[in-house]
Amino acid sequence: MKKMGVLLVSVVMCSMMLDAKDYVVDQVKKTFIPHEVTLHVGDYIVFKNSDPFAHNAYTDDEANEFDIGMQATGEDIRVKMKAPGSFDVECAIHPNMLLEVTVK
Amino acid sequence: MKKIVLACLLMGVSVLAQDTSKWICPSEVPQPEDNKLTKERIELGKLLYFDVRLSRDDTISCATCHSPSRGWSDEVPTSKAVGFQGRVGPRNSPTILNSAFQKKQFWDGRAKSLEAQALGPIEADVEMNMPLDMLIPKLNKIQGYKELFAKAYPESKGVITKEYLAKAIASFERTVISPEAPFDKYIKGDKNAISAEAKKGFELFQGKAHCTDCHDGWNFTDGSFHNIGLNDGELTGKELGRYNVKARPAWYGVFKTPTLRDVTKSYPYFHDGSVKTLKEATVLCSEGGRYENNVKNKSEYMKKRDLSEDEVDAVVAFMHTLTGPDVKVDIPTSFPQ
């Protein structure tokens, strides 16, 4: 019975992990592309940097706070969405770059 | 022969067809939904901007350090609160020109709007040194101001609060826009508006000199934050820049890229006002900063560009074309009583 329980929990966790999706947001010509993204708790934003210089992405949203640090050209950084809500993401170097995120 | 002529014609068309839109000044000023520009708000903000009674000892106004006759800045290396015990600020007065278009205000970007910025210098002890809990009651005793606030912001019913004060000053600041400069005429098609040397400088500015890595677009800033290597070693105090707002690694020692509009009027240069001339500033940037090594979080844009003296002169000549004619500002001579 105990083994069945562990198996059930494992199956549920695996299915949750399989359901998690990646949403690619590229940084091109000092612009987030796309500039808005809607995803679910557990999904990932994959930040790419196609510009020939460093970028960054951060949010001060309490529930989903993150700061990916300095991101070099060609580097991919995945960030997991932790809680539902809507918030803005900026580049710490180029604050005119704005990404609007909605987590459901 | 026909083919050559056609090729030349096509090349000409292609040059003419180059997208110059990013260099064209926008026709509208951004305004927040809750503080749209009106004549009453702008005029009230202008009175407040020039009124020395907003300082603790009635000697300093916003215009003392951001004067229209000095490129909406001043000409001393740091913001000098000349009226209050001679205290000297830690940073050079930035111009307020085109600040309506900036997403972050102050050298360290700590204010997200002009409304959020407007009250800071009033309270700063090295500037106007006027606590708002002293200023607001003082303003509410001036009947003339109460009437103007009631007209500009009817919902205030003439009761002056710090929020309405900030909105009024921000409204005036939003109208401080750079005048049409020779470069604007050039980019709109008047090929004789700037010299051949300046045209060469514009090419260098966008190319070999890499100025547009940061000073990009019609306002000649992309609003970005960088550590340009004015100091080496560990930084302390105000030199930490945006890192003082929040200790993000990317913000260590960084300051906002200033506009180059009317740049010949806003000397001295850089956040610490440590450079007197535009040529010295250009040389410093083209050499990759004052310090090449031992600069923590130095911007990757700050690299040696190997510009010859003639090329530096050309870039400077180009930047001179970003200064427009002096705009006559009717400075108030009487204030509400």
Short mmCIF file of C-alpha atoms in Angstrom, two decimals:
data_model
loop_
_atom_site.label_atom_id
_atom_site.label_comp_id
_atom_site.label_asym_id
_atom_site.label_seq_id
_atom_site.Cartn_x
_atom_site.Cartn_y
_atom_site.Cartn_z
CA MET A 1 0.00 0.00 0.00
CA LYS A 2 2.87 2.30 0.93
CA LYS A 3 4.59 1.47 -2.36
CA MET A 4 1.39 2.32 -4.25
CA GLY A 5 1.25 5.69 -2.53
CA VAL A 6 4.85 6.51 -3.41
CA LEU A 7 4.21 5.43 -6.98
CA LEU A 8 1.08 7.59 -7.21
CA VAL A 9 2.92 10.66 -5.88
CA SER A 10 5.78 10.02 -8.32
CA VAL A 11 3.38 9.71 -11.25
CA VAL A 12 1.63 12.95 -10.30
CA MET A 13 4.97 14.77 -9.92
CA CYS A 14 6.24 13.43 -13.22
CA SER A 15 3.07 14.48 -14.99
CA MET A 16 3.37 17.98 -13.47
CA MET A 17 6.97 18.19 -14.68
CA LEU A 18 5.95 16.99 -18.11
CA ASP A 19 3.21 19.61 -18.21
CA ALA A 20 5.61 22.43 -17.41
CA LYS A 21 6.33 24.40 -20.56
CA ASP A 22 9.16 26.63 -21.70
CA TYR A 23 8.34 30.08 -23.07
CA VAL A 24 11.22 31.63 -24.94
CA VAL A 25 11.79 35.36 -24.58
CA ASP A 26 14.65 36.69 -26.68
CA GLN A 27 16.49 39.97 -26.22
CA VAL A 28 17.05 41.57 -29.59
CA LYS A 29 18.03 45.18 -30.33
CA LYS A 30 17.39 46.08 -26.69
CA THR A 31 13.84 44.71 -26.86
CA PHE A 32 12.19 41.72 -25.22
CA ILE A 33 10.60 39.59 -27.94
CA PRO A 34 7.79 38.89 -27.37
CA HIS A 35 7.12 41.80 -25.01
CA GLU A 36 4.34 40.00 -23.17
CA VAL A 37 3.94 36.41 -22.12
CA THR A 38 1.16 34.46 -20.39
CA LEU A 39 2.02 31.16 -18.73
CA HIS A 40 1.17 28.96 -15.74
CA VAL A 41 2.69 28.32 -12.35
CA GLY A 42 5.53 25.85 -12.83
CA ASP A 43 6.25 26.97 -16.39
CA TYR A 44 9.59 28.49 -17.33
CA ILE A 45 10.62 31.61 -19.14
CA VAL A 46 13.75 30.88 -21.12
CA PHE A 47 15.63 34.13 -21.54
CA LYS A 48 17.85 34.26 -24.61
CA ASN A 49 20.25 37.00 -25.58
CA SER A 50 20.72 37.53 -29.30
CA ASP A 51 22.29 40.97 -28.90
CA PRO A 52 26.06 41.35 -29.19
CA PHE A 53 26.26 42.67 -25.61
CA ALA A 54 25.14 41.63 -22.12
CA HIS A 55 21.61 41.89 -20.85
CA ASN A 56 19.74 41.14 -17.65
CA ALA A 57 16.18 40.41 -16.58
CA TYR A 58 14.71 40.98 -13.14
CA THR A 59 11.46 41.60 -11.36
CA ASP A 60 10.74 42.93 -7.90
CA ASP A 61 7.37 41.13 -7.83
CA GLU A 62 7.20 39.67 -4.33
CA ALA A 63 5.89 36.24 -5.29
CA ASN A 64 8.05 35.69 -8.36
CA GLU A 65 11.14 37.79 -7.57
CA PHE A 66 14.19 36.89 -9.67
CA ASP A 67 17.33 38.44 -11.11
CA ILE A 68 19.19 36.45 -13.74
CA GLY A 69 22.36 38.53 -13.34
CA MET A 70 24.53 39.51 -16.30
CA GLN A 71 23.54 37.43 -19.30
CA ALA A 72 26.17 37.09 -22.01
CA THR A 73 25.43 36.86 -25.73
CA GLY A 74 24.14 33.42 -26.70
CA GLU A 75 23.45 32.35 -23.12
CA ASP A 76 20.08 30.79 -22.16
CA ILE A 77 18.71 31.20 -18.64
CA ARG A 78 15.55 29.44 -17.42
CA VAL A 79 13.40 30.97 -14.70
CA LYS A 80 10.53 29.06 -13.08
CA MET A 81 7.27 30.88 -12.39
CA LYS A 82 6.33 30.34 -8.75
CA ALA A 83 3.00 32.03 -8.15
CA PRO A 84 0.04 33.49 -10.04
CA GLY A 85 0.02 37.21 -10.76
CA SER A 86 0.95 39.91 -13.24
CA PHE A 87 4.24 41.76 -13.13
CA ASP A 88 6.81 43.61 -15.21
CA VAL A 89 10.30 42.38 -16.01
CA GLU A 90 13.03 44.89 -16.88
CA CYS A 91 16.61 44.70 -17.99
CA ALA A 92 18.76 46.20 -15.22
CA ILE A 93 21.11 47.71 -17.80
CA HIS A 94 18.51 48.91 -20.32
CA PRO A 95 15.38 49.89 -18.37
CA ASN A 96 13.53 50.88 -21.53
CA MET A 97 13.19 47.14 -22.13
CA LEU A 98 9.91 45.92 -20.68
CA LEU A 99 8.38 42.44 -20.54
CA GLU A 100 4.84 42.04 -19.19
CA VAL A 101 4.30 38.65 -17.56
CA THR A 102 1.01 37.05 -16.51
CA VAL A 103 1.18 33.84 -14.51
CA LYS A 104 -2.05 31.86 -14.17
CA MET B 1 26.86 52.47 -69.19
CA LYS B 2 23.12 52.40 -68.72
CA LYS B 3 23.60 49.72 -66.08
CA ILE B 4 26.13 51.83 -64.18
CA VAL B 5 23.83 54.85 -64.21
CA LEU B 6 20.98 52.67 -62.98
CA ALA B 7 23.14 51.21 -60.23
CA CYS B 8 24.17 54.68 -59.11
CA LEU B 9 20.55 55.80 -59.11
CA LEU B 10 19.53 52.79 -57.05
CA MET B 11 22.32 53.46 -54.55
CA GLY B 12 21.11 57.02 -54.23
CA VAL B 13 17.55 55.86 -53.63
CA SER B 14 18.80 53.37 -51.07
CA VAL B 15 20.65 56.09 -49.13
CA LEU B 16 17.62 58.36 -49.24
CA ALA B 17 15.44 55.47 -48.15
CA GLN B 18 17.52 54.78 -45.02
CA ASP B 19 15.27 54.66 -42.01
CA THR B 20 15.97 57.84 -40.07
CA SER B 21 12.89 57.59 -37.88
CA LYS B 22 14.80 56.87 -34.68
CA TRP B 23 16.52 60.27 -34.99
CA ILE B 24 13.31 62.26 -35.34
CA CYS B 25 11.99 64.01 -32.20
CA PRO B 26 8.55 62.69 -31.25
CA SER B 27 5.70 65.13 -31.69
CA GLU B 28 4.01 64.31 -28.39
CA VAL B 29 5.27 64.34 -24.83
CA PRO B 30 4.42 61.30 -22.68
CA GLN B 31 1.96 62.18 -19.93
CA PRO B 32 0.61 60.01 -17.10
CA GLU B 33 -3.13 59.36 -17.12
CA ASP B 34 -3.56 61.01 -13.72
CA ASN B 35 -1.62 64.17 -14.57
CA LYS B 36 -2.38 65.25 -18.11
CA LEU B 37 -0.84 68.54 -19.15
CA THR B 38 -3.05 71.61 -18.93
CA LYS B 39 -2.20 75.30 -19.19
CA GLU B 40 -3.08 75.81 -15.52
CA ARG B 41 -0.85 72.95 -14.34
CA ILE B 42 2.11 74.05 -16.43
CA GLU B 43 1.88 77.68 -15.27
CA LEU B 44 1.52 76.65 -11.63
CA GLY B 45 4.46 74.26 -11.96
CA LYS B 46 6.55 77.00 -13.50
CA LEU B 47 5.90 79.36 -10.58
CA LEU B 48 6.85 76.62 -8.11
CA TYR B 49 9.96 75.72 -10.11
CA PHE B 50 11.31 79.26 -9.85
CA ASP B 51 10.06 80.06 -6.33
CA VAL B 52 12.86 80.20 -3.74
CA ARG B 53 10.30 79.90 -0.94
CA LEU B 54 10.33 76.14 -1.57
CA SER B 55 13.73 76.02 0.15
CA ARG B 56 14.33 76.14 3.88
CA ASP B 57 15.85 79.61 3.95
CA ASP B 58 14.08 81.11 0.93
CA THR B 59 17.21 81.29 -1.22
CA ILE B 60 17.13 78.29 -3.56
CA SER B 61 14.69 77.19 -6.23
CA CYS B 62 14.73 74.23 -8.59
CA ALA B 63 16.13 76.65 -11.17
CA THR B 64 19.18 77.41 -9.03
CA CYS B 65 20.76 74.11 -10.09
CA HIS B 66 18.67 73.50 -13.24
CA SER B 67 18.70 76.90 -14.87
CA PRO B 68 17.33 77.61 -18.35
CA SER B 69 20.27 79.94 -18.96
CA ARG B 70 22.73 77.11 -18.27
CA GLY B 71 21.24 74.28 -20.30
CA TRP B 72 18.73 73.49 -17.52
CA SER B 73 21.75 72.48 -15.46
CA ASP B 74 24.50 74.50 -13.78
CA GLU B 75 28.15 75.12 -14.43
CA VAL B 76 29.69 73.91 -11.20
CA PRO B 77 31.19 70.44 -10.82
CA THR B 78 28.53 69.38 -8.33
CA SER B 79 25.06 70.52 -7.38
CA LYS B 80 25.80 73.36 -5.04
CA ALA B 81 23.20 74.30 -2.48
CA VAL B 82 24.61 77.79 -2.40
CA GLY B 83 21.93 79.23 -0.18
CA PHE B 84 22.00 76.77 2.66
CA GLN B 85 25.24 76.76 4.61
CA GLY B 86 27.16 76.38 1.35
CA ARG B 87 26.63 72.63 1.33
CA VAL B 88 27.94 70.92 -1.78
CA GLY B 89 26.11 67.99 -3.35
CA PRO B 90 27.87 64.80 -4.37
CA ARG B 91 26.86 64.87 -8.04
CA ASN B 92 26.79 67.15 -11.04
CA SER B 93 23.37 68.68 -11.72
CA PRO B 94 21.84 66.74 -14.60
CA THR B 95 19.93 68.70 -17.22
CA ILE B 96 16.17 68.33 -16.98
CA LEU B 97 15.90 68.71 -20.76
CA ASN B 98 13.67 65.99 -22.26
CA SER B 99 13.37 64.30 -18.86
CA ALA B 100 9.72 63.63 -19.72
CA PHE B 101 11.01 60.93 -22.05
CA GLN B 102 13.19 59.20 -19.44
CA LYS B 103 11.83 56.11 -17.69
CA LYS B 104 14.10 56.61 -14.67
CA GLN B 105 14.97 59.92 -13.08
CA PHE B 106 18.13 61.05 -11.24
CA TRP B 107 21.65 59.87 -12.07
CA ASP B 108 20.96 56.64 -10.18
CA GLY B 109 17.46 56.18 -11.59
CA ARG B 110 15.84 55.94 -8.17
CA ALA B 111 12.63 57.72 -9.26
CA LYS B 112 10.30 56.08 -11.74
CA SER B 113 8.52 59.26 -12.80
CA LEU B 114 8.90 63.03 -12.79
CA GLU B 115 6.27 63.13 -10.06
CA ALA B 116 8.42 60.78 -7.95
CA GLN B 117 11.49 62.88 -8.69
CA ALA B 118 10.09 66.35 -8.11
CA LEU B 119 10.13 66.38 -4.31
CA GLY B 120 13.54 64.77 -3.79
CA PRO B 121 15.72 67.86 -4.25
CA ILE B 122 13.36 69.94 -2.10
CA GLU B 123 13.97 67.67 0.88
CA ALA B 124 17.65 66.84 0.22
CA ASP B 125 19.75 68.45 2.94
CA VAL B 126 22.46 69.41 0.45
CA GLU B 127 19.99 71.01 -1.92
CA MET B 128 16.88 72.89 -0.78
CA ASN B 129 16.81 71.23 2.65
CA MET B 130 13.09 71.78 3.13
CA PRO B 131 11.21 68.96 4.90
CA LEU B 132 7.80 68.51 3.32
CA ASP B 133 6.07 68.62 6.69
CA MET B 134 7.34 72.21 6.89
CA LEU B 135 6.81 73.13 3.25
CA ILE B 136 3.21 71.96 2.82
CA PRO B 137 1.83 74.08 5.72
CA LYS B 138 3.93 77.00 4.43
CA LEU B 139 2.40 76.74 0.95
CA ASN B 140 -1.10 76.33 2.37
CA LYS B 141 -0.71 79.74 4.01
CA ILE B 142 -0.17 81.39 0.62
CA GLN B 143 -3.66 82.19 -0.63
CA GLY B 144 -2.48 82.83 -4.18
CA TYR B 145 -1.07 79.31 -4.44
CA LYS B 146 -4.22 77.76 -2.94
CA GLU B 147 -6.27 79.42 -5.67
CA LEU B 148 -3.92 78.25 -8.42
CA PHE B 149 -3.93 74.66 -7.11
CA ALA B 150 -7.75 74.77 -7.04
CA LYS B 151 -7.77 75.80 -10.71
CA ALA B 152 -5.09 73.34 -11.81
CA TYR B 153 -6.40 70.43 -9.75
CA PRO B 154 -10.08 71.15 -8.95
CA GLU B 155 -10.36 67.96 -6.91
CA SER B 156 -7.77 69.40 -4.50
CA LYS B 157 -10.24 72.15 -3.57
CA GLY B 158 -7.23 74.32 -2.97
CA VAL B 159 -5.77 72.11 -0.27
CA ILE B 160 -2.11 71.70 -1.22
CA THR B 161 -0.62 68.26 -0.61
CA LYS B 162 2.75 66.83 -1.50
CA GLU B 163 1.11 64.81 -4.27
CA TYR B 164 -0.35 67.90 -5.97
CA LEU B 165 2.92 69.78 -5.45
CA ALA B 166 4.82 66.98 -7.20
CA LYS B 167 2.29 66.83 -10.03
CA ALA B 168 2.47 70.57 -10.67
CA ILE B 169 6.28 70.71 -10.77
CA ALA B 170 6.39 67.60 -12.97
CA SER B 171 3.91 69.25 -15.37
CA PHE B 172 6.26 72.17 -15.94
CA GLU B 173 9.30 69.91 -16.25
CA ARG B 174 7.45 67.95 -18.94
CA THR B 175 7.42 71.06 -21.12
CA VAL B 176 11.20 71.49 -21.06
CA ILE B 177 12.00 70.04 -24.46
CA SER B 178 15.10 70.53 -26.58
CA PRO B 179 14.74 73.10 -29.36
CA GLU B 180 15.28 72.22 -33.00
CA ALA B 181 19.02 71.83 -33.52
CA PRO B 182 21.04 71.86 -36.77
CA PHE B 183 21.11 68.05 -36.60
CA ASP B 184 17.28 67.95 -36.69
CA LYS B 185 17.25 70.03 -39.87
CA TYR B 186 19.92 67.76 -41.37
CA ILE B 187 18.11 64.55 -40.57
CA LYS B 188 14.91 65.97 -42.09
CA GLY B 189 16.72 66.56 -45.37
CA ASP B 190 18.59 69.88 -45.19
CA LYS B 191 21.99 68.54 -46.17
CA ASN B 192 23.65 71.90 -45.62
CA ALA B 193 22.47 72.22 -42.02
CA ILE B 194 25.69 70.71 -40.65
CA SER B 195 29.31 70.81 -41.79
CA ALA B 196 31.19 68.09 -43.64
CA GLU B 197 33.23 67.48 -40.47
CA ALA B 198 30.02 67.01 -38.45
CA LYS B 199 28.69 64.56 -41.06
CA LYS B 200 31.89 62.56 -40.74
CA GLY B 201 31.45 62.78 -36.97
CA PHE B 202 27.91 61.39 -37.25
CA GLU B 203 29.24 58.38 -39.16
CA LEU B 204 31.93 57.81 -36.53
CA PHE B 205 29.36 58.34 -33.77
CA GLN B 206 27.32 55.44 -35.11
CA GLY B 207 30.29 53.35 -36.22
CA LYS B 208 33.91 53.24 -35.12
CA ALA B 209 33.39 55.35 -31.99
CA HIS B 210 30.44 53.21 -30.83
CA CYS B 211 28.72 56.20 -29.18
CA THR B 212 25.30 54.85 -30.14
CA ASP B 213 25.90 51.79 -27.99
CA CYS B 214 24.43 54.05 -25.28
CA HIS B 215 23.70 57.50 -26.75
CA ASP B 216 21.16 56.13 -29.20
CA GLY B 217 17.96 57.57 -30.68
CA TRP B 218 16.64 61.12 -31.09
CA ASN B 219 17.36 61.98 -27.44
CA PHE B 220 20.89 60.56 -27.74
CA THR B 221 20.41 58.24 -24.79
CA ASP B 222 18.84 54.82 -24.57
CA GLY B 223 18.29 55.36 -20.84
CA SER B 224 20.78 52.64 -19.97
CA PHE B 225 22.96 52.44 -16.86
CA HIS B 226 26.72 51.86 -16.97
CA ASN B 227 29.90 51.99 -14.96
CA ILE B 228 32.14 53.88 -17.37
CA GLY B 229 35.30 53.53 -15.31
CA LEU B 230 35.68 56.97 -13.78
CA ASN B 231 36.99 55.32 -10.59
CA ASP B 232 38.91 52.15 -9.91
CA GLY B 233 38.97 49.83 -6.91
CA GLU B 234 36.20 49.39 -4.38
CA LEU B 235 33.55 52.08 -4.56
CA THR B 236 31.92 53.68 -1.56
CA GLY B 237 29.04 56.04 -0.78
CA LYS B 238 27.40 57.90 -3.65
CA GLU B 239 29.92 56.51 -6.17
CA LEU B 240 28.12 53.19 -5.88
CA GLY B 241 25.41 54.79 -8.03
CA ARG B 242 22.35 52.67 -8.74
CA TYR B 243 23.73 49.97 -6.42
CA ASN B 244 22.54 52.21 -3.57
CA VAL B 245 18.97 51.83 -4.84
CA LYS B 246 19.23 48.05 -4.63
CA ALA B 247 22.36 45.94 -4.36
CA ARG B 248 22.01 44.17 -7.70
CA PRO B 249 25.41 43.10 -9.08
CA ALA B 250 24.51 44.73 -12.42
CA TRP B 251 24.06 48.06 -10.65
CA TYR B 252 27.49 48.34 -9.01
CA GLY B 253 28.84 51.80 -9.79
CA VAL B 254 26.43 52.43 -12.66
CA PHE B 255 24.85 55.76 -13.61
CA LYS B 256 22.31 56.76 -16.21
CA THR B 257 23.42 57.60 -19.75
CA PRO B 258 22.66 61.32 -20.10
CA THR B 259 21.05 62.94 -23.12
CA LEU B 260 23.43 64.72 -25.49
CA ARG B 261 20.81 67.26 -26.52
CA ASP B 262 22.17 70.78 -25.87
CA VAL B 263 25.27 69.02 -24.56
CA THR B 264 27.50 72.03 -25.17
CA LYS B 265 25.50 73.90 -22.50
CA SER B 266 25.45 71.24 -19.79
CA TYR B 267 29.15 71.13 -18.87
CA PRO B 268 30.92 69.90 -16.82
CA TYR B 269 30.40 66.28 -17.79
CA PHE B 270 29.65 62.91 -16.20
CA HIS B 271 27.82 62.25 -12.95
CA ASP B 272 30.67 63.67 -10.89
CA GLY B 273 31.25 66.68 -13.13
CA SER B 274 34.91 65.72 -13.30
CA VAL B 275 35.46 66.62 -16.96
CA LYS B 276 35.28 70.20 -18.19
CA THR B 277 35.12 69.97 -21.97
CA LEU B 278 33.26 67.91 -24.52
CA LYS B 279 36.51 66.96 -26.20
CA GLU B 280 37.99 65.63 -22.96
CA ALA B 281 34.78 63.67 -22.36
CA THR B 282 34.91 62.21 -25.87
CA VAL B 283 38.56 61.22 -25.47
CA LEU B 284 37.84 59.62 -22.10
CA CYS B 285 35.05 57.50 -23.57
CA SER B 286 37.01 56.60 -26.70
CA GLU B 287 39.85 55.37 -24.49
CA GLY B 288 37.51 53.07 -22.59
CA GLY B 289 37.17 55.11 -19.43
CA ARG B 290 39.58 56.85 -17.07
CA TYR B 291 40.74 53.51 -15.71
CA GLU B 292 41.29 50.57 -17.98
CA ASN B 293 41.71 47.94 -15.29
CA ASN B 294 40.56 47.21 -11.76
CA VAL B 295 37.09 48.60 -12.44
CA LYS B 296 34.45 46.32 -10.98
CA ASN B 297 31.37 45.89 -13.20
CA LYS B 298 32.82 48.12 -15.91
CA SER B 299 30.54 48.42 -18.93
CA GLU B 300 31.56 46.16 -21.79
CA TYR B 301 30.91 49.09 -24.12
CA MET B 302 33.86 50.96 -22.62
CA LYS B 303 36.67 49.87 -24.93
CA LYS B 304 39.53 51.62 -26.65
CA ARG B 305 38.26 52.80 -30.03
CA ASP B 306 41.57 54.05 -31.43
CA LEU B 307 40.21 57.36 -32.68
CA SER B 308 42.67 59.78 -34.21
CA GLU B 309 42.60 63.39 -33.04
CA ASP B 310 40.83 64.37 -36.27
CA GLU B 311 38.20 61.71 -35.61
CA VAL B 312 37.68 62.92 -32.04
CA ASP B 313 37.30 66.46 -33.39
CA ALA B 314 34.75 65.24 -35.92
CA VAL B 315 32.67 63.50 -33.22
CA VAL B 316 32.81 66.68 -31.12
CA ALA B 317 31.82 68.76 -34.17
CA PHE B 318 28.85 66.44 -34.63
CA MET B 319 27.79 66.77 -31.00
CA HIS B 320 27.84 70.55 -31.38
CA THR B 321 25.05 70.14 -33.95
CA LEU B 322 22.82 68.72 -31.21
CA THR B 323 22.62 72.11 -29.50
CA GLY B 324 19.71 74.27 -30.55
CA PRO B 325 19.26 78.00 -30.30
CA ASP B 326 18.75 79.61 -26.91
CA VAL B 327 15.09 79.50 -26.03
CA LYS B 328 13.75 82.52 -24.25
CA VAL B 329 12.08 81.46 -21.03
CA ASP B 330 9.85 84.00 -19.34
CA ILE B 331 11.10 83.62 -15.81
CA PRO B 332 8.47 84.69 -13.30
CA THR B 333 9.30 87.93 -11.55
CA SER B 334 6.40 87.89 -9.11
CA PHE B 335 4.99 84.99 -7.18
CA PRO B 336 1.65 84.21 -5.51
CA GLN B 337 1.11 85.87 -2.15
#
